CSV table of C-alpha atoms and ligand atoms in Angstrom, one decimal:
chain,number,residue,atom,x,y,z
A,1,UNK,CA,114.5,18.7,29.6
A,2,UNK,CA,112.8,21.8,29.7
A,3,UNK,CA,114.8,25.1,29.7
A,4,UNK,CA,115.4,25.8,33.8
A,5,UNK,CA,113.9,28.8,35.1
A,6,UNK,CA,114.3,29.8,38.2
A,7,UNK,CA,112.5,32.6,40.4
A,8,UNK,CA,114.8,33.6,43.4
A,9,UNK,CA,112.7,35.7,46.3
A,10,UNK,CA,115.8,36.7,48.8
A,11,UNK,CA,117.6,39.5,50.3
A,12,UNK,CA,119.8,41.8,47.9
A,13,UNK,CA,122.7,43.4,49.9
A,14,UNK,CA,125.1,46.4,48.0
A,15,UNK,CA,128.1,45.1,49.6
A,16,UNK,CA,129.2,41.6,50.1
A,17,UNK,CA,127.5,38.2,49.1
A,18,UNK,CA,124.2,36.9,50.8
A,19,UNK,CA,120.8,36.2,49.5
A,20,UNK,CA,120.4,36.6,45.9
A,21,UNK,CA,124.0,37.9,45.8
A,22,UNK,CA,125.1,34.6,47.0
A,23,UNK,CA,122.6,32.4,45.0
A,24,UNK,CA,122.2,34.1,41.3
A,25,UNK,CA,125.6,34.1,40.0
A,26,UNK,CA,126.2,30.3,40.9
A,27,UNK,CA,122.8,29.3,39.3
A,28,UNK,CA,123.6,31.0,36.2
A,29,UNK,CA,126.8,29.4,36.4
A,30,UNK,CA,124.9,25.7,36.4
A,31,UNK,CA,123.2,27.3,33.4
A,32,UNK,CA,119.6,28.4,35.0
A,33,UNK,CA,118.3,31.4,33.9
A,34,UNK,CA,117.5,33.4,37.1
A,35,UNK,CA,114.7,36.0,38.1
A,36,UNK,CA,115.3,37.8,41.3
A,37,UNK,CA,112.9,39.4,43.3
A,38,UNK,CA,114.7,41.1,46.3
A,39,UNK,CA,112.8,40.4,49.8
A,40,UNK,CA,115.3,43.3,51.1
A,41,UNK,CA,117.8,45.8,49.8
A,42,UNK,CA,120.3,46.8,52.8
A,43,UNK,CA,123.7,48.0,52.4
A,44,UNK,CA,125.2,45.1,54.1
A,45,UNK,CA,124.0,41.8,56.1
A,46,UNK,CA,122.9,42.0,59.4
A,47,UNK,CA,126.2,40.8,61.0
A,48,UNK,CA,127.1,44.7,60.8
A,49,UNK,CA,126.8,47.1,63.4
A,50,UNK,CA,124.5,48.9,61.2
A,51,UNK,CA,122.2,48.2,58.4
A,52,UNK,CA,120.0,50.4,56.3
A,53,UNK,CA,117.7,49.8,53.7
A,54,UNK,CA,114.2,48.8,52.7
A,55,UNK,CA,112.1,45.6,53.1
A,56,UNK,CA,109.7,44.6,50.7
A,57,UNK,CA,106.2,44.2,51.6
A,58,UNK,CA,103.7,41.4,50.8
A,59,UNK,CA,101.8,43.6,48.8
A,60,UNK,CA,104.8,44.9,46.7
A,61,UNK,CA,105.5,40.9,46.5
A,62,UNK,CA,102.2,40.2,45.5
A,63,UNK,CA,102.1,43.5,42.9
A,64,UNK,CA,105.9,42.0,41.3
A,65,UNK,CA,104.4,38.3,40.8
A,66,UNK,CA,101.0,40.2,39.3
A,67,UNK,CA,102.9,42.1,36.8
A,68,UNK,CA,104.5,38.8,35.7
A,69,UNK,CA,101.6,37.0,35.5
A,70,UNK,CA,99.8,39.8,33.5
A,71,UNK,CA,102.2,39.7,31.0
A,72,UNK,CA,102.3,35.7,31.3
A,73,UNK,CA,106.0,35.4,32.2
A,74,UNK,CA,105.6,33.7,35.3
A,75,UNK,CA,106.5,30.3,34.0
A,76,UNK,CA,109.2,28.5,36.4
A,77,UNK,CA,110.5,25.3,36.5
A,78,UNK,CA,112.0,26.5,40.0
A,79,UNK,CA,111.1,28.5,43.0
A,80,UNK,CA,113.9,29.4,45.5
A,81,UNK,CA,113.2,31.3,49.0
A,82,UNK,CA,115.6,32.2,51.6
A,83,UNK,CA,115.3,34.5,54.8
A,84,UNK,CA,112.1,36.0,55.2
A,85,UNK,CA,111.3,38.2,58.3
A,86,UNK,CA,107.7,38.4,58.8
A,87,UNK,CA,104.6,36.1,58.8
A,88,UNK,CA,102.8,38.0,56.3
A,89,UNK,CA,105.4,37.8,54.1
A,90,UNK,CA,106.3,34.3,54.6
A,91,UNK,CA,102.2,33.6,53.8
A,92,UNK,CA,102.4,35.5,50.9
A,93,UNK,CA,105.3,33.4,49.7
A,94,UNK,CA,102.8,30.6,50.1
A,95,UNK,CA,100.3,32.2,47.8
A,96,UNK,CA,103.3,32.6,45.4
A,97,UNK,CA,103.9,28.9,45.6
A,98,UNK,CA,100.4,27.8,44.8
A,99,UNK,CA,100.3,30.6,41.4
A,100,UNK,CA,103.2,29.3,40.2
A,101,UNK,CA,102.0,25.9,40.2
A,102,UNK,CA,99.3,26.8,38.6
A,103,UNK,CA,101.3,27.6,35.8
A,104,UNK,CA,103.6,24.9,35.9
A,105,UNK,CA,102.2,21.7,38.2
A,106,UNK,CA,105.7,20.4,38.3
A,107,UNK,CA,107.0,23.5,39.6
A,108,UNK,CA,110.5,22.7,42.0
A,109,UNK,CA,110.1,24.8,45.3
A,110,UNK,CA,113.5,24.7,46.8
A,111,UNK,CA,113.2,26.4,50.7
A,112,UNK,CA,115.8,27.3,52.9
A,113,UNK,CA,113.8,28.0,56.0
A,114,UNK,CA,115.8,30.1,57.7
A,115,UNK,CA,115.2,30.7,61.4
A,116,UNK,CA,118.3,30.6,63.2
A,117,UNK,CA,121.3,28.8,63.7
A,118,UNK,CA,123.2,27.2,67.2
A,119,UNK,CA,120.3,27.6,69.2
A,120,UNK,CA,120.0,31.4,68.2
A,121,UNK,CA,116.1,32.5,67.0
A,122,UNK,CA,116.8,35.4,64.4
A,123,UNK,CA,113.3,35.3,62.9
A,124,UNK,CA,109.8,36.1,65.0
A,125,UNK,CA,109.1,32.9,66.5
A,126,UNK,CA,105.8,32.9,64.9
A,127,UNK,CA,107.4,31.8,61.8
A,128,UNK,CA,108.0,28.4,63.2
A,129,UNK,CA,104.4,27.2,62.8
A,130,UNK,CA,103.8,28.3,59.4
A,131,UNK,CA,107.1,26.6,58.1
A,132,UNK,CA,106.3,23.5,59.9
A,133,UNK,CA,102.1,23.4,58.8
A,134,UNK,CA,102.2,25.6,55.4
A,135,UNK,CA,105.5,25.7,54.2
A,136,UNK,CA,107.7,22.5,54.0
A,137,UNK,CA,104.4,20.6,53.0
A,138,UNK,CA,104.4,22.6,50.0
A,139,UNK,CA,108.3,22.4,49.4
A,140,UNK,CA,110.3,20.0,47.1
A,141,UNK,CA,113.5,20.6,48.6
A,142,UNK,CA,114.0,21.8,52.0
A,143,UNK,CA,117.3,22.8,53.3
A,144,UNK,CA,117.5,23.5,57.3
A,145,UNK,CA,120.5,23.7,59.4
A,146,UNK,CA,120.3,21.8,62.3
A,147,UNK,CA,118.8,23.9,64.5
A,148,UNK,CA,116.2,24.8,62.0
A,149,UNK,CA,115.5,20.8,61.6
A,150,UNK,CA,115.1,20.7,65.2
A,151,UNK,CA,112.6,24.0,65.0
A,152,UNK,CA,110.7,22.1,62.2
A,153,UNK,CA,110.5,18.7,64.1
A,154,UNK,CA,109.9,19.4,68.0
A,155,UNK,CA,113.1,16.6,68.3
A,156,UNK,CA,116.1,17.4,70.2
A,157,UNK,CA,119.3,16.3,68.0
A,158,UNK,CA,122.0,14.8,69.8
A,159,UNK,CA,123.4,11.9,67.4
A,160,UNK,CA,122.9,10.8,63.8
A,161,UNK,CA,119.6,8.6,64.7
A,162,UNK,CA,118.3,11.6,65.8
A,163,UNK,CA,118.9,13.4,62.4
A,164,UNK,CA,117.2,10.3,60.6
A,165,UNK,CA,114.4,10.7,62.8
A,166,UNK,CA,113.8,14.3,62.0
A,167,UNK,CA,114.5,13.7,58.4
A,168,UNK,CA,111.7,11.1,58.4
A,169,UNK,CA,109.1,13.6,60.2
A,170,UNK,CA,109.8,16.1,57.4
A,171,UNK,CA,109.5,13.7,54.6
A,172,UNK,CA,105.8,12.7,56.5
A,173,UNK,CA,105.0,16.2,56.0
A,174,UNK,CA,105.5,16.1,52.4
A,175,UNK,CA,108.7,17.2,51.6
A,176,UNK,CA,110.1,15.0,49.3
A,177,UNK,CA,113.7,15.8,49.7
A,178,UNK,CA,115.5,16.8,53.1
A,179,UNK,CA,119.0,18.3,52.7
A,180,UNK,CA,120.4,19.4,56.0
A,181,UNK,CA,123.3,21.9,55.5
A,182,UNK,CA,125.4,22.1,58.1
A,183,UNK,CA,125.3,19.9,61.6
A,184,UNK,CA,128.3,20.0,64.4
A,185,UNK,CA,127.5,16.3,66.0
A,186,UNK,CA,130.1,14.2,67.9
A,187,UNK,CA,133.2,15.5,69.9
A,188,UNK,CA,135.1,16.7,66.7
A,189,UNK,CA,134.2,20.7,66.2
A,190,UNK,CA,136.7,20.8,63.1
A,191,UNK,CA,133.8,18.5,61.3
A,192,UNK,CA,130.7,19.8,59.7
A,193,UNK,CA,128.2,17.3,58.5
A,194,UNK,CA,125.5,17.2,55.5
A,195,UNK,CA,122.7,14.9,55.5
A,196,UNK,CA,120.2,14.6,52.5
A,197,UNK,CA,117.6,12.3,51.9
A,198,UNK,CA,115.0,11.6,49.3
A,199,UNK,CA,111.7,9.7,49.0
A,200,UNK,CA,110.6,9.4,45.2
A,201,UNK,CA,108.5,6.5,44.1
A,202,UNK,CA,108.5,4.5,47.4
A,203,UNK,CA,112.2,4.5,47.5
A,204,UNK,CA,114.4,6.3,50.1
A,205,UNK,CA,117.6,7.4,48.9
A,206,UNK,CA,120.0,8.8,52.0
A,207,UNK,CA,123.4,10.2,51.9
A,208,UNK,CA,125.6,12.2,54.5
A,209,UNK,CA,129.0,13.9,53.9
A,210,UNK,CA,131.5,15.1,56.6
A,211,UNK,CA,133.5,17.8,55.8
A,212,UNK,CA,136.4,20.0,56.9
A,213,UNK,CA,135.3,22.6,58.8
A,214,UNK,CA,137.5,26.4,58.5
A,215,UNK,CA,138.3,28.3,61.4
A,216,UNK,CA,136.5,31.0,59.5
A,217,UNK,CA,133.4,32.3,60.2
A,218,UNK,CA,130.9,32.9,56.8
A,219,UNK,CA,128.0,34.9,55.7
A,220,UNK,CA,125.9,34.1,52.8
A,221,UNK,CA,127.3,30.1,52.9
A,222,UNK,CA,123.8,29.1,53.7
A,223,UNK,CA,122.6,30.6,50.6
A,224,UNK,CA,125.1,29.4,48.0
A,225,UNK,CA,124.4,25.9,49.6
A,226,UNK,CA,120.9,26.3,48.8
A,227,UNK,CA,121.7,27.6,45.5
A,228,UNK,CA,123.7,24.6,45.0
A,229,UNK,CA,121.1,21.4,45.7
A,230,UNK,CA,119.3,22.2,42.3
B,301,LIG,N1,133.6,27.4,58.8
B,301,LIG,C1,133.0,26.4,57.6
B,301,LIG,N2,134.1,25.3,56.9
B,301,LIG,C2,133.9,24.8,55.8
B,301,LIG,N3,132.6,25.2,54.9
B,301,LIG,C3,132.0,25.8,55.5
B,301,LIG,C4,131.9,26.7,57.0
B,301,LIG,N4,130.7,27.3,57.1
B,301,LIG,C5,129.9,26.9,55.9
B,301,LIG,N5,130.5,26.4,55.1
B,301,LIG,C6,129.9,25.6,54.1
B,301,LIG,O1,128.4,26.3,53.6
B,301,LIG,C7,127.4,25.3,53.7
B,301,LIG,C8,126.2,25.7,54.8
B,301,LIG,O2,126.7,26.1,55.7
B,301,LIG,P1,126.1,27.2,56.6
B,301,LIG,O3,126.4,28.7,56.3
B,301,LIG,O4,126.5,26.9,58.2
B,301,LIG,O5,124.7,26.9,56.5
B,301,LIG,P2,123.1,27.5,57.1
B,301,LIG,O6,123.2,28.9,57.3
B,301,LIG,O7,121.9,26.5,57.0
B,301,LIG,O8,123.5,27.3,58.5
B,301,LIG,C9,128.2,23.8,54.4
B,301,LIG,O9,127.3,22.7,54.0
B,301,LIG,C10,129.5,24.2,54.0
B,301,LIG,O10,129.8,23.5,53.1
B,302,LIG,C1,120.1,40.2,54.5
B,302,LIG,C2,120.3,38.7,55.0
B,302,LIG,N1,120.2,37.7,54.1
B,302,LIG,C3,120.4,36.3,54.5
B,302,LIG,C4,121.2,35.8,55.3
B,302,LIG,C5,121.9,34.6,55.2
B,302,LIG,O1,123.2,34.5,55.4
B,302,LIG,P1,123.6,32.8,55.8
B,302,LIG,O2,123.6,32.1,54.2
B,302,LIG,O3,125.0,33.0,56.0
B,302,LIG,O4,122.6,32.1,56.5
B,302,LIG,C6,121.7,36.8,56.1
B,302,LIG,C7,123.0,36.7,57.2
B,302,LIG,O5,123.5,37.9,58.0
B,302,LIG,C8,121.5,38.5,55.7
B,302,LIG,O6,122.0,39.7,56.6
């Protein structure tokens, strides 16, 4: 196998661990060479009372990729994207995927379609149709949580049968592997479920896993999770 090389486009925080701060080091430990584009540089994650910092524009993202391209150093085996806060930035990500695939048609695109959790949307609602219609079809692997899976499929998920129905819809949109990062179904609130499904060469492989939920609430675990599905 060729040397794995990832471009990770995610948030940077000065204090704490979300986005690239959560993903880069674990990927390096897994043996990946990781190039990082920081989509924002914030003082801390958005769960704090105040957040200060800068947001990378789509023009600046295009400029960074152009710089790589002009030096012929934009060959990647994998692209990873996480939280995106605007329509224009998400559209630019589609262009980046297409550009990187011209360079490497086998590029594996791992997309965490970060939109919200537990019924709460934390991106503009205009991003939903873009993820649904343009990003999911480009992605090789997606890692939505249960709420994001509902948003991407227009299905209300109440049980495991609904989960697999939604996963099927996502495969039909063109995504090879769907990994639902966390789902709370059923009565036992101490259990978190993970569902994964891959369609390759007409064969379908599915798995599900229950894990014991700790009482703490973590931030950055979704980003760490997405970096671990490679
Ligand atoms: N309270 C928790 N207890 C145990 N594991 C957790 C907990 N919260 C998150 N995780 C781990 O982090 C992974 C991603 O979950 P989560 O952060 O909820 O994803 P997302 O950000 O996509 O909603 C889970 O699959 C699980 O392995
Ligand atoms: C700037 C930023 N990026 C990414 C995240 C994603 O965190 P998680 O991995 O918990 O979904 C957060 C969560 O607050 C954040 O504030």
